[in-house]
Short mmCIF file of C-alpha atoms and ligand atoms in Angstrom, two decimals:
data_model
loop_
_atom_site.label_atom_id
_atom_site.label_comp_id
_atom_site.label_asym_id
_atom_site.label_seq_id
_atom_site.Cartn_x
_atom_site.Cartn_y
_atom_site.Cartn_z
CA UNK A 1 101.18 120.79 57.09
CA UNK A 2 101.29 118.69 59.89
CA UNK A 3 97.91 115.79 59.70
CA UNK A 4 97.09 116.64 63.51
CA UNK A 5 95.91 119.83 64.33
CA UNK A 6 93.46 121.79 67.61
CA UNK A 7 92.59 124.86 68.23
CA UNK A 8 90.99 125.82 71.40
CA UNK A 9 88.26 128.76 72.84
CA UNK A 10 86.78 129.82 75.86
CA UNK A 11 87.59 132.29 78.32
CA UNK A 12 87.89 131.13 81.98
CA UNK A 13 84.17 132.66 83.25
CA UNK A 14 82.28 132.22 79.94
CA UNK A 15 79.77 129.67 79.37
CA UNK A 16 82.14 126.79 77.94
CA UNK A 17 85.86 125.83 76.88
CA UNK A 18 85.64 124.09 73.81
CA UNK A 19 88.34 122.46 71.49
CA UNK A 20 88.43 120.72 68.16
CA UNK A 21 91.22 118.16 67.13
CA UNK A 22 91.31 117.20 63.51
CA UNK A 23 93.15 114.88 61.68
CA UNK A 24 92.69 111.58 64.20
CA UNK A 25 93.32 108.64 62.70
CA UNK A 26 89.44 106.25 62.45
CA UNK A 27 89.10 103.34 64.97
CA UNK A 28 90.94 104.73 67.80
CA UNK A 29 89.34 103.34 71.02
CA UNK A 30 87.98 106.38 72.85
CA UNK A 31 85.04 107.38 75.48
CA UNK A 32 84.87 110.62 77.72
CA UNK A 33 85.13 108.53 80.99
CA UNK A 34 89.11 108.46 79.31
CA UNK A 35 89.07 112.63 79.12
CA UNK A 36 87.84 112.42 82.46
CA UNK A 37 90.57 110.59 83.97
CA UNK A 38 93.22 112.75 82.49
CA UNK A 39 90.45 116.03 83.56
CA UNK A 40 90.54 114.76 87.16
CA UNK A 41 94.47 114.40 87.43
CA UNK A 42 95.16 117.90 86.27
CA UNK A 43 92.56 118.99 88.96
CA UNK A 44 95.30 117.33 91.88
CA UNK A 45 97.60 119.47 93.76
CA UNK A 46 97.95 121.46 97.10
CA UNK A 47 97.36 124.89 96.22
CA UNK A 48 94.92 125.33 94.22
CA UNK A 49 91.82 127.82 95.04
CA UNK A 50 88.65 127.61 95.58
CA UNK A 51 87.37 127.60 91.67
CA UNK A 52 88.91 123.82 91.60
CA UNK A 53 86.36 122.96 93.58
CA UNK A 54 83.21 124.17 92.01
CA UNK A 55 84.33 123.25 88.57
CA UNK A 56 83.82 119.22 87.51
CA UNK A 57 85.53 119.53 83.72
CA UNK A 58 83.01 117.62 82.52
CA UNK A 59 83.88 116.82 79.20
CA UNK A 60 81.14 116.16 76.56
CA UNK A 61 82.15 114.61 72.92
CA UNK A 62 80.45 116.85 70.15
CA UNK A 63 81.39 115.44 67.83
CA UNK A 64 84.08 112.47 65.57
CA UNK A 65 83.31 109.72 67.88
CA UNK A 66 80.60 107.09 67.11
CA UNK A 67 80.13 104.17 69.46
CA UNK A 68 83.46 104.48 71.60
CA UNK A 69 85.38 104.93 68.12
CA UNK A 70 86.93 107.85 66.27
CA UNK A 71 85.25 108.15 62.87
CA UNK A 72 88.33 110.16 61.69
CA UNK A 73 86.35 113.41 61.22
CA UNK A 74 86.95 116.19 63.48
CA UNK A 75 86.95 115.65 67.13
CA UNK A 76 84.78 118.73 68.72
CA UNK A 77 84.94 118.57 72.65
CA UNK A 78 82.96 120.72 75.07
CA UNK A 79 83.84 121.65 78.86
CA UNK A 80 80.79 123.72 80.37
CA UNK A 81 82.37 125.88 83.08
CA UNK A 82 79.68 126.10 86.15
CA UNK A 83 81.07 129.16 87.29
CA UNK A 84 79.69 130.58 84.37
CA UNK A 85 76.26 131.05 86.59
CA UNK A 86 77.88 133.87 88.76
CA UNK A 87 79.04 135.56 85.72
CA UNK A 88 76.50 135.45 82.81
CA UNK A 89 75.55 138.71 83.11
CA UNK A 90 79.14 140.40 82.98
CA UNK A 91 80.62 137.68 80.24
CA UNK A 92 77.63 138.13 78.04
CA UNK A 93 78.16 138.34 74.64
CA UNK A 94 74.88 140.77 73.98
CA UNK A 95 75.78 144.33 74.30
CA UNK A 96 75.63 145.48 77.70
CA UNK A 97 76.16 148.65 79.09
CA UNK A 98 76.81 150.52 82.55
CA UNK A 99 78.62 147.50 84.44
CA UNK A 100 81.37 148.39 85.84
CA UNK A 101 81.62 145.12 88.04
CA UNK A 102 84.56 142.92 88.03
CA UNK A 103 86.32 145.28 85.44
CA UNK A 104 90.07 144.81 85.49
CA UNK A 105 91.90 148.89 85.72
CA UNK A 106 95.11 148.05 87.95
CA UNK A 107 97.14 145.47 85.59
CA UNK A 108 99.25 142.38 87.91
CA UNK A 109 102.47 142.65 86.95
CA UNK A 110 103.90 139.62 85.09
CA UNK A 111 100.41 139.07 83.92
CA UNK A 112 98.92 139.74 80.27
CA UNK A 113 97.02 142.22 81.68
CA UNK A 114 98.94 145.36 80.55
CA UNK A 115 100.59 144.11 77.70
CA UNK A 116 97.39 142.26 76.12
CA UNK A 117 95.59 144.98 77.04
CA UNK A 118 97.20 148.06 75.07
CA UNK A 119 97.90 145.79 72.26
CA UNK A 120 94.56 144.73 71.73
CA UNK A 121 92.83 148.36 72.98
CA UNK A 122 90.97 147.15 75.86
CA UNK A 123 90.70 149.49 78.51
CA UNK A 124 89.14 146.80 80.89
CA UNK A 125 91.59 144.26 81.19
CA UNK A 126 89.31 141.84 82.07
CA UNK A 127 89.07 141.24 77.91
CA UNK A 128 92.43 139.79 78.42
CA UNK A 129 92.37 138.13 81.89
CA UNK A 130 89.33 135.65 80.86
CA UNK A 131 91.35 134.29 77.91
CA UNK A 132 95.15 134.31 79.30
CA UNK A 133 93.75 132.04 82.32
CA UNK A 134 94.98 128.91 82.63
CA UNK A 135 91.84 127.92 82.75
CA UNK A 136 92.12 127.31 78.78
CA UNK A 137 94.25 124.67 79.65
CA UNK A 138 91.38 121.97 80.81
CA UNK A 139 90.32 121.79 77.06
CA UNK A 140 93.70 121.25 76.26
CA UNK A 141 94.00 118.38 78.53
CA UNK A 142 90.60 116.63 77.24
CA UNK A 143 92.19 116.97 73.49
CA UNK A 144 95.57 115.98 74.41
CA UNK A 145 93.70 112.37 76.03
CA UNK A 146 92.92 111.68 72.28
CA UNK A 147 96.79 111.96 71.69
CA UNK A 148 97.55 110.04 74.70
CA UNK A 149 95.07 107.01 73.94
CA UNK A 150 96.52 106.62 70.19
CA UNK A 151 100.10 106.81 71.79
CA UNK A 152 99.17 104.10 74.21
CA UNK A 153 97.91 101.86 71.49
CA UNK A 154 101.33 102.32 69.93
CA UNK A 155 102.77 101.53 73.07
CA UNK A 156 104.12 104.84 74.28
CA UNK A 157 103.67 106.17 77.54
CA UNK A 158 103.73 109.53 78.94
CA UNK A 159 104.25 110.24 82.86
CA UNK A 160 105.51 113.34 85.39
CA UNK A 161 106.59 114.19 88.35
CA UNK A 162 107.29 117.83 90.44
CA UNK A 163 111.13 117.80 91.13
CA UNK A 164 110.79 121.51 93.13
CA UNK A 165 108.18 123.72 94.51
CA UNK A 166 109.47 126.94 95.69
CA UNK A 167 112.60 126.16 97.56
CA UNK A 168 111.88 122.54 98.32
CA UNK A 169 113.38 120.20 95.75
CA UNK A 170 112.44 116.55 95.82
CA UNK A 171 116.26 114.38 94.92
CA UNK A 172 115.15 110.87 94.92
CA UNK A 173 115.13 109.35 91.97
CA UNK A 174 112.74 108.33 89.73
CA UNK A 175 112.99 104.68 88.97
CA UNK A 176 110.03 102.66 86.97
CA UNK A 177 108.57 104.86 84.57
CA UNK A 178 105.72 102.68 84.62
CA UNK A 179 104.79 103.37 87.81
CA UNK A 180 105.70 106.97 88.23
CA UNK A 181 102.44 108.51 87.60
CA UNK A 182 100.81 106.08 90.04
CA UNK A 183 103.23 107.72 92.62
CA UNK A 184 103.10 111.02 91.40
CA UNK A 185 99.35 111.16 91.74
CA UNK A 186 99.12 109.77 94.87
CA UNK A 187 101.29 112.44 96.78
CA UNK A 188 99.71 115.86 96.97
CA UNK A 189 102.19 118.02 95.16
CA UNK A 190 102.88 115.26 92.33
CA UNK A 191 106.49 114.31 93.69
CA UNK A 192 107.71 111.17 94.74
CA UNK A 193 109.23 111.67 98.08
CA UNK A 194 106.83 112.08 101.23
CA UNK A 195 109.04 113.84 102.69
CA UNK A 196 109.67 116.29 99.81
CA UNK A 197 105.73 116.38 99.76
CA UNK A 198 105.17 117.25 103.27
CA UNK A 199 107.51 120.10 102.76
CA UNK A 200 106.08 121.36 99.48
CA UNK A 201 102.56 121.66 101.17
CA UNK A 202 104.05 123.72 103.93
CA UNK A 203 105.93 125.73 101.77
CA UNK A 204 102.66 126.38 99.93
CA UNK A 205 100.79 126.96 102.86
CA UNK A 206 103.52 129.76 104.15
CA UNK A 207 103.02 131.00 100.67
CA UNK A 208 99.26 131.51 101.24
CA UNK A 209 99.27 133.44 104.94
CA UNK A 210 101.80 135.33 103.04
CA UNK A 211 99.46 137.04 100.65
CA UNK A 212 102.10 135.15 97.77
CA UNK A 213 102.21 132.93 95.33
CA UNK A 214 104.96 129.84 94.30
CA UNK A 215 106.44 128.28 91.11
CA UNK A 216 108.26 125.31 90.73
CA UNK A 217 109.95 123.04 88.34
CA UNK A 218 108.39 119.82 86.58
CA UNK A 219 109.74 116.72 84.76
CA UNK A 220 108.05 115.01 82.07
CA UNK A 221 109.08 111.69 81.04
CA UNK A 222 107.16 109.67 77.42
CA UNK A 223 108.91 106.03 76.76
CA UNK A 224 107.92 103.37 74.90
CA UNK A 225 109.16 105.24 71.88
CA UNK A 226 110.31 104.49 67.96
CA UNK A 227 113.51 105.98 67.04
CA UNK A 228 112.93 108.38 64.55
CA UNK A 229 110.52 110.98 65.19
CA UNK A 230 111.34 114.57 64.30
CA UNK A 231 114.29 115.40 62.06
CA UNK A 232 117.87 117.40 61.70
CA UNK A 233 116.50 118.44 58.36
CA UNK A 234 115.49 121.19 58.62
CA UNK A 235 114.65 123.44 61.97
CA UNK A 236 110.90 123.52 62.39
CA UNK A 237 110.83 119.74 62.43
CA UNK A 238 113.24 119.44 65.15
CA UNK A 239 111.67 117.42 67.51
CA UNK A 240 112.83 119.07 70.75
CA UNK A 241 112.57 122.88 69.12
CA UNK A 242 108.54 121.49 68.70
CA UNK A 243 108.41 120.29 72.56
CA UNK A 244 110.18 123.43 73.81
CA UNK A 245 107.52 125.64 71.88
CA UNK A 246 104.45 123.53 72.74
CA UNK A 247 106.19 123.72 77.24
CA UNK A 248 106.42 127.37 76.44
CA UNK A 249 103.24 127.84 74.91
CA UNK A 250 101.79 126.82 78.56
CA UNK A 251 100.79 129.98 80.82
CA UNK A 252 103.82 130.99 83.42
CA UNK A 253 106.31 128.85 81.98
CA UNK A 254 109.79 130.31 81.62
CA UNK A 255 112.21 127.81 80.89
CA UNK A 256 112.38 123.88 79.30
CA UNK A 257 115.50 121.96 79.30
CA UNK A 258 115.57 118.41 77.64
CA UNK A 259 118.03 115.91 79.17
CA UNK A 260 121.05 117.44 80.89
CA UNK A 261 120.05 120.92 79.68
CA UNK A 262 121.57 123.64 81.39
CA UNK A 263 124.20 121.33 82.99
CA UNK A 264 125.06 120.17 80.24
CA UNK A 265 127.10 123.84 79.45
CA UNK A 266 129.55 122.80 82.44
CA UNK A 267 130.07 119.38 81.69
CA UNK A 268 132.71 117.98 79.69
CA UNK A 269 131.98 116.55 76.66
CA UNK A 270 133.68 113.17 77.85
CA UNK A 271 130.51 113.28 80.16
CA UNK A 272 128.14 115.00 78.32
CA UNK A 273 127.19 112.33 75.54
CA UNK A 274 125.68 108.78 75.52
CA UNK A 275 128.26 106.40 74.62
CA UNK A 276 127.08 103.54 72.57
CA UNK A 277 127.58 99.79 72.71
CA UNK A 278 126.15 96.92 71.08
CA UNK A 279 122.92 96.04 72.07
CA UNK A 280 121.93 92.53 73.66
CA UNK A 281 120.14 91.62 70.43
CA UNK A 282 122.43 91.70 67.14
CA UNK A 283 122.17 94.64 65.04
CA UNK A 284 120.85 97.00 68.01
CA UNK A 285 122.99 99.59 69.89
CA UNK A 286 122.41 100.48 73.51
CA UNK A 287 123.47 103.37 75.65
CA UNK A 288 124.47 103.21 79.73
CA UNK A 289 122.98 106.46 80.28
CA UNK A 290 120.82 109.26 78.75
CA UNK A 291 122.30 112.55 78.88
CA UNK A 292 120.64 113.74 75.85
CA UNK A 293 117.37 113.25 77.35
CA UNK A 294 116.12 110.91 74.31
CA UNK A 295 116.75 112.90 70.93
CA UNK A 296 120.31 113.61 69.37
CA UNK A 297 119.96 116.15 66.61
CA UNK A 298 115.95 116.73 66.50
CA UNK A 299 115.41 112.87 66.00
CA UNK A 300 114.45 110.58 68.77
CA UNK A 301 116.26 107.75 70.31
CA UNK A 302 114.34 105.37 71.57
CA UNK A 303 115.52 106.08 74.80
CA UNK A 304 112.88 107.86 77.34
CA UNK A 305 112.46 111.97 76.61
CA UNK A 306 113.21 113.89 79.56
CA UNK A 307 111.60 116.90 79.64
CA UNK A 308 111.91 119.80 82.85
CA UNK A 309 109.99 122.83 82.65
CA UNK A 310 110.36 126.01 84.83
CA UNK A 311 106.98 127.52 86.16
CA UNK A 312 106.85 131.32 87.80
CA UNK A 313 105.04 132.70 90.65
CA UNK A 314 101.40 132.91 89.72
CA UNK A 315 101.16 136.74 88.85
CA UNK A 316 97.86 137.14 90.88
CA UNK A 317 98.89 137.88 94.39
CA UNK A 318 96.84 138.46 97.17
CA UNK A 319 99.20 140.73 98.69
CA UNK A 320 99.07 142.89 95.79
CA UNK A 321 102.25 144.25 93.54
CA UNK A 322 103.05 147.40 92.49
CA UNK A 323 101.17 149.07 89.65
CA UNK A 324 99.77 151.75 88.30
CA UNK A 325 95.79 152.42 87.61
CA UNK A 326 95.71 153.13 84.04
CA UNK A 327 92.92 155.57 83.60
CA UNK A 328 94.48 157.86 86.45
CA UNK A 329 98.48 157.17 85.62
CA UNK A 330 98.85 156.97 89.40
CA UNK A 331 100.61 154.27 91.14
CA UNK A 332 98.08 151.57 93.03
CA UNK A 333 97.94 148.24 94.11
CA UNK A 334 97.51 145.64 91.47
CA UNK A 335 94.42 143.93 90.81
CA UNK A 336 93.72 140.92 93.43
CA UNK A 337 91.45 138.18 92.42
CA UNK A 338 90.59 134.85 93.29
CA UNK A 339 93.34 132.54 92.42
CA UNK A 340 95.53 129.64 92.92
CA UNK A 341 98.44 129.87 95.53
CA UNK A 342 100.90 127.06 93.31
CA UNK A 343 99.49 125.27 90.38
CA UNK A 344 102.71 123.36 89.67
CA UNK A 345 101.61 120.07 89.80
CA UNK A 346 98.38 120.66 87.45
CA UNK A 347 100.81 122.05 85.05
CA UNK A 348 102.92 119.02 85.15
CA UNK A 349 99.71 116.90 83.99
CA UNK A 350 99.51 119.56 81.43
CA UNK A 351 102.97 119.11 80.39
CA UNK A 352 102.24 115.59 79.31
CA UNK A 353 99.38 116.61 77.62
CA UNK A 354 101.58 118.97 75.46
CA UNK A 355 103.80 116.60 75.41
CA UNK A 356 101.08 113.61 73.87
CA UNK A 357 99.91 115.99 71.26
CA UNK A 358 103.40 116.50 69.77
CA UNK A 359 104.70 113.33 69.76
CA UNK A 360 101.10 112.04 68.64
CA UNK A 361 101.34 114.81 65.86
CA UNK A 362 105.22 113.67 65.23
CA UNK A 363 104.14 110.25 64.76
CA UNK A 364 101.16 110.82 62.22
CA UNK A 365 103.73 112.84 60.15
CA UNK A 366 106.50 109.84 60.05
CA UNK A 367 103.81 107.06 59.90
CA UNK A 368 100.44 108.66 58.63
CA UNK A 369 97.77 107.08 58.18
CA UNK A 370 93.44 107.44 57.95
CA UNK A 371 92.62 104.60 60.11
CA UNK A 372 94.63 102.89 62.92
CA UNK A 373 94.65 99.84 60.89
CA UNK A 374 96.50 101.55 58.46
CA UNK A 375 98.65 103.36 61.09
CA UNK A 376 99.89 100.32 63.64
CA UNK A 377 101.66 98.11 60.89
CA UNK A 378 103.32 100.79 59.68
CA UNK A 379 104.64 101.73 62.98
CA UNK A 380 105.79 98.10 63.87
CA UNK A 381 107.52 97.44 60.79
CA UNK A 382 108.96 100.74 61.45
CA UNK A 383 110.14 99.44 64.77
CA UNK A 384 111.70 96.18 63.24
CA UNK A 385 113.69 98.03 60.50
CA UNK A 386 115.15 101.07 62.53
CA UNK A 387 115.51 99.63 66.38
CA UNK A 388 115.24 102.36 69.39
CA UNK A 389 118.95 102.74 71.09
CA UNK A 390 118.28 100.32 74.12
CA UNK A 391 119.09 101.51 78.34
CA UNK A 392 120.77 99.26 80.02
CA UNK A 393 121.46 100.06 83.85
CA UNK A 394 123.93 102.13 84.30
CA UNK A 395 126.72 99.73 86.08
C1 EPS B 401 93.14 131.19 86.99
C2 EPS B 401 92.56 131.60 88.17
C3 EPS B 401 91.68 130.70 88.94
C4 EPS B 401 92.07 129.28 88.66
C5 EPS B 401 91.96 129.08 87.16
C6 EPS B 401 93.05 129.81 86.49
O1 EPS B 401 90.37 130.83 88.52
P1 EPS B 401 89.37 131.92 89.15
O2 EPS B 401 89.92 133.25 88.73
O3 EPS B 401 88.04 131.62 88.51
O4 EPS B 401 89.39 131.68 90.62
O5 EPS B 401 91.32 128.35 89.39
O6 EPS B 401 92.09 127.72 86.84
C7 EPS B 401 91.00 127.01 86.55
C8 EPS B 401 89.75 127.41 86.68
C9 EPS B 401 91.37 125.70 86.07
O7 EPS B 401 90.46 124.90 85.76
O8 EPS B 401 92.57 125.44 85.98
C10 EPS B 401 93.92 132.13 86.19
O9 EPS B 401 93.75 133.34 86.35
O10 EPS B 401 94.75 131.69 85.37
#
């Protein structure tokens, strides 16, 4: 059993997200203005709806935390959702009978609707909308800024960046890691090329007059790490098969490629690999380049973890799909509901959220640990003993 462990609940129009993480390490650093900060990047990003605006994810600590520190008992973490106002009568949890408003009949097509809804026997879909939203994913983000902050203090960093919305794909590249979220944020789709940005927004706004929706592909990027996390053991502690199921596990994502990924199938293997040489210090090995995106055979590198995800088409269109109205068995238009036009770049802040809670998880099963004082000099001499494969630029 892994030490770290969350669960999450909340649907996205009930009264509150909430989320416990358990197994934290006592005398980590944290306060909520730190959840915020993470809260308020995932709310960035051209194309977003109108709910981004009335909600303010704030994030309230329930519980774990005593005087900015963790106590290492379980973290509880609430996120009141103001919408919940406009909706308290029809996401009630008291019986209540005869309301037929807002109920869910025509299922979106590449949505949970249909699928959640006949396995779990609802015949108003909304019982499966509420929880399959996205929304979920704000609680997600406040947990995962727990991960992040004890990752920090270890000296890891985690950082992303939208390489393509729709047909618009941004090619520069992505230089100092330490500054790429800086960038990233600043630009209103998350990439790092105005230009690329400018052309993303209209892309997103051609989307919108369209009645459609747009996906995109993200890049995730962690450094700062120890070689040695995850293992070729055995296959569910695999370090990359962990990060592939924790990107897929995030609504609308349909494919994750680490380092070269796909392209890695058409290129030979005398270009495929990271050749080694000895490193500047004596006993260390370095690498020109980093193909394998930071992990050889489930076990990390060193090097920085490169990380690309694949996001659909949000399945809520405005100009509505094909579908059929269930109770009836004749064909209508799907359900059409407020939405988001492109959520790409809020799921590439959730991507490094994902992405903090399994290496954070990967490094309290190598290093353990019940306190952080117990935790860091483990890690360093860690460090020492089994140096990270170095970069040096590629010449
Ligand atoms: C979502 C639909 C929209 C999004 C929501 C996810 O919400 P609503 O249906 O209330 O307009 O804004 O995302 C969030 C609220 C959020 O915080 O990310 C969906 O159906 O997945």
């Amino acid at each position: 059993m892994t030490q770290l462990r969350y669960l999450t609940a909340g649907e996205s129009h009930g009264k509150a997200l909430v989320g416990i993480l358990e197994g934290v390490p006592a005398g980590l650093g944290i306060t909520a203005e730190e959840l915020h900060v993470e809260l308020r990047r995932r709310k960035l990003g051209h194309g977003r709806g109108a709910r981004q605006k009335m909600e303010d994810d704030a994030c309230e600590i329930l519980s774990g935390v005593r005087h900015g520190r963790t106590l290492g008992s379980p973290i509880a973490l609430l996120i009141p959702n103001r919408d919940w106002r406009n909706w308290s009568e029809i996401m009630q949890s008291e019986p209540f009978e005869g309301d037929a408003r807002r109920k869910l009949e025509v299922p979106r097509p590449g949505h949970a609707d249909y699928v959640g809804g006949q396995k779990y026997r609802h015949t108003d879909m909304r019982n499966v909308l509420e929880r399959a939203s996205a929304r979920e994913t704000a609680i997600r983000v406040a947990l995962a800024a727990v991960a992040r902050k004890l990752l920090r203090e270890l000296g890891i960093q985690i950082g992303s960046r939208v390489i393509r919305i729709g047909e618009v794909i941004d090619t520069a590249a992505t230089g100092d890691l330490n500054k790429l979220n800086e960038r990233a944020d600043a630009t209103a789709v998350r990439c790092v090329d105005a230009q690329a940005a400018g052309a993303m927004v209209q892309a997103i706004e051609a989307a919108k007059k369209a009645g459609d929706t747009l996906g995109g592909v993200f890049e995730v990027y962690a450094w700062g790490l120890p070689l040695g996390l995850g293992s070729h053991v055995h296959w569910d502690r695999r370090i990359e098969g962990l990060i592939a199921q924790a990107f897929m596990s995030l609504n609308a994502i349909k494919g994750v490629e680490i380092g070269l990924g796909f392209g890695a199938a058409g290129t030979p293997g005398s270009r495929a690999h990271d050749e080694l040489f000895p490193g500047v210090e004596a006993g260390t090995v370095a690498a020109k380049t980093n193909r394998s995106g930071g992990i050889d055979g489930g076990i990390t590198t060193g090097q920085p973890l490169v990380i690309r995800a694949a996001m659909k088409p949000i399945a809520t269109l405005m100009s509505a799909l094909h579908s059929v109205r269930l109770s009836t068995g004749e064909p209508a238009d799907a359900h059409v509901e407020r939405s988001d036009v492109c959520a790409v770049p809020a799921a590439a802040v959730i991507g490094e959220s994902l992405l903090a809670l399994v290496l954070a998880q990967a490094v309290l099963d190598k290093f353990g640990g019940d306190s952080m004082e117990e935790l860091l000099p483990r890690f360093e001499e860690w460090s020492r003993a089994a140096p990270a494969v170095t970069s040096t630029p590629d010449r």
